[in-house]
Tab-separated table of C-alpha atoms in Angstrom:
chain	number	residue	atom	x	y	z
A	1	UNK	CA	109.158	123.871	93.891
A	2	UNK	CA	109.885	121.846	91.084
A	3	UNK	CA	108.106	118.642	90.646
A	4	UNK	CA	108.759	114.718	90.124
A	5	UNK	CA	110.438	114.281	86.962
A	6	UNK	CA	110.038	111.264	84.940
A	7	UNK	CA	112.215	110.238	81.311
A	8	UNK	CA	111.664	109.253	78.746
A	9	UNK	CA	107.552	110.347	78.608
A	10	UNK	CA	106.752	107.658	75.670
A	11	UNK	CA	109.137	104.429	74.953
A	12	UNK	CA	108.514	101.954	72.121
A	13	UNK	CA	110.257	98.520	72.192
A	14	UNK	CA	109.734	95.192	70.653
A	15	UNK	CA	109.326	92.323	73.274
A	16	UNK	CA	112.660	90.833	74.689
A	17	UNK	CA	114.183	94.162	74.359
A	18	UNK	CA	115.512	96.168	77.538
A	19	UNK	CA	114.528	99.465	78.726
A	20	UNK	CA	114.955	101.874	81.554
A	21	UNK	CA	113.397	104.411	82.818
A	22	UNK	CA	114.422	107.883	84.908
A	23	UNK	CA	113.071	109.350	87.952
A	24	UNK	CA	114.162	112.616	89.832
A	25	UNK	CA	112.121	113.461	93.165
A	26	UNK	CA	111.312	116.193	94.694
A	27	UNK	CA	114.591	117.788	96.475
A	28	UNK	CA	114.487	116.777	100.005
A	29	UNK	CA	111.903	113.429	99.405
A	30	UNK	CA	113.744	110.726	101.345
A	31	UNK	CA	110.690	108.029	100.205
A	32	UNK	CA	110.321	107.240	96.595
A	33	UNK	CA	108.247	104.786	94.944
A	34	UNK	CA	107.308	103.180	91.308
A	35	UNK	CA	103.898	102.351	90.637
A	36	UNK	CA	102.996	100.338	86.618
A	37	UNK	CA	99.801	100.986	85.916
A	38	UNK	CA	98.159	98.849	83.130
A	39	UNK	CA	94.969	100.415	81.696
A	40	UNK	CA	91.937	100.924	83.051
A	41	UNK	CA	93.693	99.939	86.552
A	42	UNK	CA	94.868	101.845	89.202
A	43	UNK	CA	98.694	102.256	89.861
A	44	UNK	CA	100.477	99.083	91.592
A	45	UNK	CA	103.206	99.715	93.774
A	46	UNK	CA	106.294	97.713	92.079
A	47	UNK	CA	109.603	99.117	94.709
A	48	UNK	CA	109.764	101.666	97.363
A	49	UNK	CA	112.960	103.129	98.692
A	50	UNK	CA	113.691	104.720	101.360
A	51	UNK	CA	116.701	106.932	100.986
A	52	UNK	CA	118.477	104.516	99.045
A	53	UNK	CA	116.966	101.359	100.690
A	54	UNK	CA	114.684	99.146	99.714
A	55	UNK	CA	111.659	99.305	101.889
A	56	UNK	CA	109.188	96.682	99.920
A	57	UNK	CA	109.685	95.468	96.366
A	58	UNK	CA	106.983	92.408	97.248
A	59	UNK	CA	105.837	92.628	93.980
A	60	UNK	CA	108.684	93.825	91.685
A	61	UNK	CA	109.022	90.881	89.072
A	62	UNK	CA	112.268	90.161	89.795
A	63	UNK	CA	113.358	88.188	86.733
A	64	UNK	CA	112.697	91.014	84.612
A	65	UNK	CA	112.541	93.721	86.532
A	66	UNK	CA	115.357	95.481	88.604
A	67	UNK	CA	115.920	98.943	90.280
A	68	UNK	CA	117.940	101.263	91.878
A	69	UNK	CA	118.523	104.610	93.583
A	70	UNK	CA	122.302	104.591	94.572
A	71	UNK	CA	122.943	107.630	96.114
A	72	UNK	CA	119.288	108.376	97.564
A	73	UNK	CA	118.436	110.804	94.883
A	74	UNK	CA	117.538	109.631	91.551
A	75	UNK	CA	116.286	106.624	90.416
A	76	UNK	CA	116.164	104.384	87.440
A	77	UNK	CA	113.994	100.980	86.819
A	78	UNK	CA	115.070	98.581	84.047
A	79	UNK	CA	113.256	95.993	82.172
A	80	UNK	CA	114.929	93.253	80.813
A	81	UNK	CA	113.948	91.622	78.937
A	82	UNK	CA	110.038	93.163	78.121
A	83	UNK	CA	107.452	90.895	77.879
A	84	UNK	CA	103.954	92.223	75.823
A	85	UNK	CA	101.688	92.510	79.370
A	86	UNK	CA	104.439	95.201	80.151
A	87	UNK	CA	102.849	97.743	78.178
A	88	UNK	CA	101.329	100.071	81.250
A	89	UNK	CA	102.399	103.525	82.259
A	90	UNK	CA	105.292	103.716	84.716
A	91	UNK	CA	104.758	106.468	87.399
A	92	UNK	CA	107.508	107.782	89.924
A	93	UNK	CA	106.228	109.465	93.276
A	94	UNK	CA	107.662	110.642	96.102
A	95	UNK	CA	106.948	111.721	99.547
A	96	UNK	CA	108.948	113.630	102.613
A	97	UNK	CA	108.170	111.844	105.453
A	98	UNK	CA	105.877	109.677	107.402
A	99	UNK	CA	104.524	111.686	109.419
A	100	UNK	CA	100.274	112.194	110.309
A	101	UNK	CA	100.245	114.399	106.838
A	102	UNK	CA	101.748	112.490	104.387
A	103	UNK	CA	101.013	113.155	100.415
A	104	UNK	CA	102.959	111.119	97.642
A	105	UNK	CA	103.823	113.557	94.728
A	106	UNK	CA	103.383	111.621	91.308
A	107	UNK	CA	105.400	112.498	87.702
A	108	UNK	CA	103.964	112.474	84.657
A	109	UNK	CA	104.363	108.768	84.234
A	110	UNK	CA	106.484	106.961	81.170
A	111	UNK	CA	104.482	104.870	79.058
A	112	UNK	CA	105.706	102.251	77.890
A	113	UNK	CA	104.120	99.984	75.101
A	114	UNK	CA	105.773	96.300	73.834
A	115	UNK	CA	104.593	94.953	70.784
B	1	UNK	CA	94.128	90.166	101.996
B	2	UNK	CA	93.753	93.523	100.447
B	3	UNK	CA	90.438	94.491	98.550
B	4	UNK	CA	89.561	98.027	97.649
B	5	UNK	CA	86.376	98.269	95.989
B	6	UNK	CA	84.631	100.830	93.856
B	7	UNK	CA	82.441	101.233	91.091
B	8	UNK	CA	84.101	101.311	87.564
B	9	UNK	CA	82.080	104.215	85.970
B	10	UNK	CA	79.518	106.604	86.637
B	11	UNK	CA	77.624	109.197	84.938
B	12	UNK	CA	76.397	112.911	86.040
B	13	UNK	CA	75.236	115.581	84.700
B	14	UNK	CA	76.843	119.389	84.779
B	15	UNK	CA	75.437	121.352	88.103
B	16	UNK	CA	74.849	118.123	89.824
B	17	UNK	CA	76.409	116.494	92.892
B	18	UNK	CA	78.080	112.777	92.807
B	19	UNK	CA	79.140	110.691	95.230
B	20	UNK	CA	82.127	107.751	94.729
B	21	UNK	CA	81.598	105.048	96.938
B	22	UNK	CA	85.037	103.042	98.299
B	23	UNK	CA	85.238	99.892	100.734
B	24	UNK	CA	88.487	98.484	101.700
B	25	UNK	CA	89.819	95.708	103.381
B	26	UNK	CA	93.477	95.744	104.382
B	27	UNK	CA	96.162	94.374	106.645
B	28	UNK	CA	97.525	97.705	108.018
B	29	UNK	CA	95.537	101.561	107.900
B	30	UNK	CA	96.884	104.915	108.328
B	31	UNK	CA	94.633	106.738	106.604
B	32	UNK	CA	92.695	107.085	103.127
B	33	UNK	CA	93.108	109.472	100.000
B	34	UNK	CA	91.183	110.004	96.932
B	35	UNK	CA	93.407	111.216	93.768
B	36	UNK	CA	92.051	112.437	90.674
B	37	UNK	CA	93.637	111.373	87.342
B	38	UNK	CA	92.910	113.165	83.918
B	39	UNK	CA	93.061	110.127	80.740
B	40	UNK	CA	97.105	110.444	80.651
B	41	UNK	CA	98.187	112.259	82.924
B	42	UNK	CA	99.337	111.483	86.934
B	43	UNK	CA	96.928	110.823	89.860
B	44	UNK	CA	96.548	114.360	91.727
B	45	UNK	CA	95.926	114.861	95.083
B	46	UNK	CA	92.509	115.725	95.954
B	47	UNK	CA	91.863	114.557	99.686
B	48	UNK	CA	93.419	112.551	102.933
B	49	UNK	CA	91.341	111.172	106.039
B	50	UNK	CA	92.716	109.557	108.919
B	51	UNK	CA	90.066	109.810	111.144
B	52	UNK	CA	86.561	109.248	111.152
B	53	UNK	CA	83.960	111.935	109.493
B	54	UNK	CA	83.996	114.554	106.899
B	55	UNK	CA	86.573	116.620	105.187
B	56	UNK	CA	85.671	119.319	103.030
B	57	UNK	CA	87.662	121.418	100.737
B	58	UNK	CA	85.420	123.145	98.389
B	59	UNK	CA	83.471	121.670	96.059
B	60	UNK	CA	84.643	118.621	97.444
B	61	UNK	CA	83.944	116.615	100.702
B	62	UNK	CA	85.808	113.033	101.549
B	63	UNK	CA	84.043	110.868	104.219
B	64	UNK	CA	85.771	107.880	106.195
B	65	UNK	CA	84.406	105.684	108.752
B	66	UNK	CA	87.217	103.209	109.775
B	67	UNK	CA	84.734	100.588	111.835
B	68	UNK	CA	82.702	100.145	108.432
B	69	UNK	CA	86.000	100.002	106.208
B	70	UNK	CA	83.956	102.630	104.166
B	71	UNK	CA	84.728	106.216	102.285
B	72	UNK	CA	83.345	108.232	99.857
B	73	UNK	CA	84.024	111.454	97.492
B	74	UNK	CA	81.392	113.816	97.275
B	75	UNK	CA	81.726	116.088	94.297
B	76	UNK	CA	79.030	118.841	93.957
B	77	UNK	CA	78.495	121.836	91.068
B	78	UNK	CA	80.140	119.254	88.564
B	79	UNK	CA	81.750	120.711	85.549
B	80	UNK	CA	82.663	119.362	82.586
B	81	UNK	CA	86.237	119.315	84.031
B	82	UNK	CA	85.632	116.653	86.565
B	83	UNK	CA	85.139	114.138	83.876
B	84	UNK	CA	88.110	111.932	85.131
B	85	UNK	CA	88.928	108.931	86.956
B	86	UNK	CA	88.697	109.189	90.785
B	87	UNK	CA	90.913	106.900	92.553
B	88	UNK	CA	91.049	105.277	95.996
B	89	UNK	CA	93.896	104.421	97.856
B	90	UNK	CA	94.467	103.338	101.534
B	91	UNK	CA	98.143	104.175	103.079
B	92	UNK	CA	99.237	100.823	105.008
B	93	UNK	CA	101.447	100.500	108.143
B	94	UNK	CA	104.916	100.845	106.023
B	95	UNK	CA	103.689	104.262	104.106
B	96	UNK	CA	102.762	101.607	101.619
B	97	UNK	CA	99.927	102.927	99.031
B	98	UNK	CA	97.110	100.109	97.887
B	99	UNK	CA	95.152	102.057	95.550
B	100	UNK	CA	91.764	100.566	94.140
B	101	UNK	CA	90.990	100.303	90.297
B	102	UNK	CA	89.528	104.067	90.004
B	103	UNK	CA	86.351	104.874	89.276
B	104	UNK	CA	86.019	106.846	85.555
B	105	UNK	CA	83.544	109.460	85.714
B	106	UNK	CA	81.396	111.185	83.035
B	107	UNK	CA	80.069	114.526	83.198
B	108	UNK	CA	77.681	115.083	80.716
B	109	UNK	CA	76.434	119.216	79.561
């Protein structure tokens, strides 16, 4: 079974710029999620979808920050414009269900850093 | 509010046992995992409780008690390997993840 994939793995931008990032879940995950995690923290939870819903994006900066997942698959999450306290690894996960087991499967994470 | 607490490093030596101490305080709970995360790579699955007690898989053992808002990770025969960060997140009402600030652990030869 082939993982969560996350593109690009490294991004380099100068502050104001705009960026986006790339998720692809597990086949079959209905629930997918994008966590920024700054260094030295553990991950935030910035959106989560469900299918392609919007389930809690309570603390997705919205004047900056936007996402999608149109057709309940993929999913992409743009910055624009990127301010320097950006810089933090972007993970994707992803999950099946909500049932009593319930696991979220993470990517490899894009890191981002603004200078 | 939402507070998940635990210590922000500890050391061990190789052979030895640790134990990761987590207290949490949030608005919804459906249950509590532990993730391990290498320096750059993703958190990794390592445990789940939903109910009370102990849950061992190997060399390591996850505790909850839900009336003391308490959990811990119990790692024993450390190896250098281990040397990570261990994480601590509780799964709210809405499938929601809150995940505390991880707790970076040294193994020492």
């Amino acid at each position: 079974e082939a993982g969560v994939a996350q593109s690009p793995r490294y991004k380099i931008i100068e502050k104001r710029q705009s960026v986006a990032f790339w998720c692809n879940p597990i086949s079959g995950h209905a629930t997918l999620y994008w966590y920024q995690q700054i260094l030295g923290q553990g991950p935030k939870l910035l959106i989560q979808f469900q299918n392609n819903g919007v389930v809690d994006d309570s603390q997705l900066p919205k004047d900056r920050f936007s996402a999608e997942r149109l057709k309940g698959v993929d999913s992409t999450l743009k910055i624009q414009p990127a301010k320097l306290e950006d810089s933090a690894v972007y993970l994707c996960a992803s999950t099946t269900s909500s049932g009593i087991y319930y696991e979220q499967y993470f990517g490899p994470g894009t890191r981002l850093t603004v200078t | 509010g939402q507070n998940i607490d635990q210590p922000t490093e500890m050391t061990a030596t190789e052979g030895a046992i640790v134990q990761i101490n987590c207290t949490y305080q949030t608005s919804g709970f459906n249950g509590l995992f532990w993730y391990q995360q290498h320096a750059g790579e993703a958190p990794t699955f390592l445990s789940y409780n939903v109910l009370d007690g102990l849950e061992e898989k190997g060399r390591f053992s996850s505790f909850l008690s839900r009336s003391k808002g308490y959990s811990y990770l119990l790692l024993k025969e450390l190896q250098m390997k281990d040397s990570a960060s261990y994480l601590c997140a509780v799964r709210e009402d809405t499938d929601k993840l809150i995940f505390g600030t991880g707790t970076r652990l040294q193994v020492f030869p």
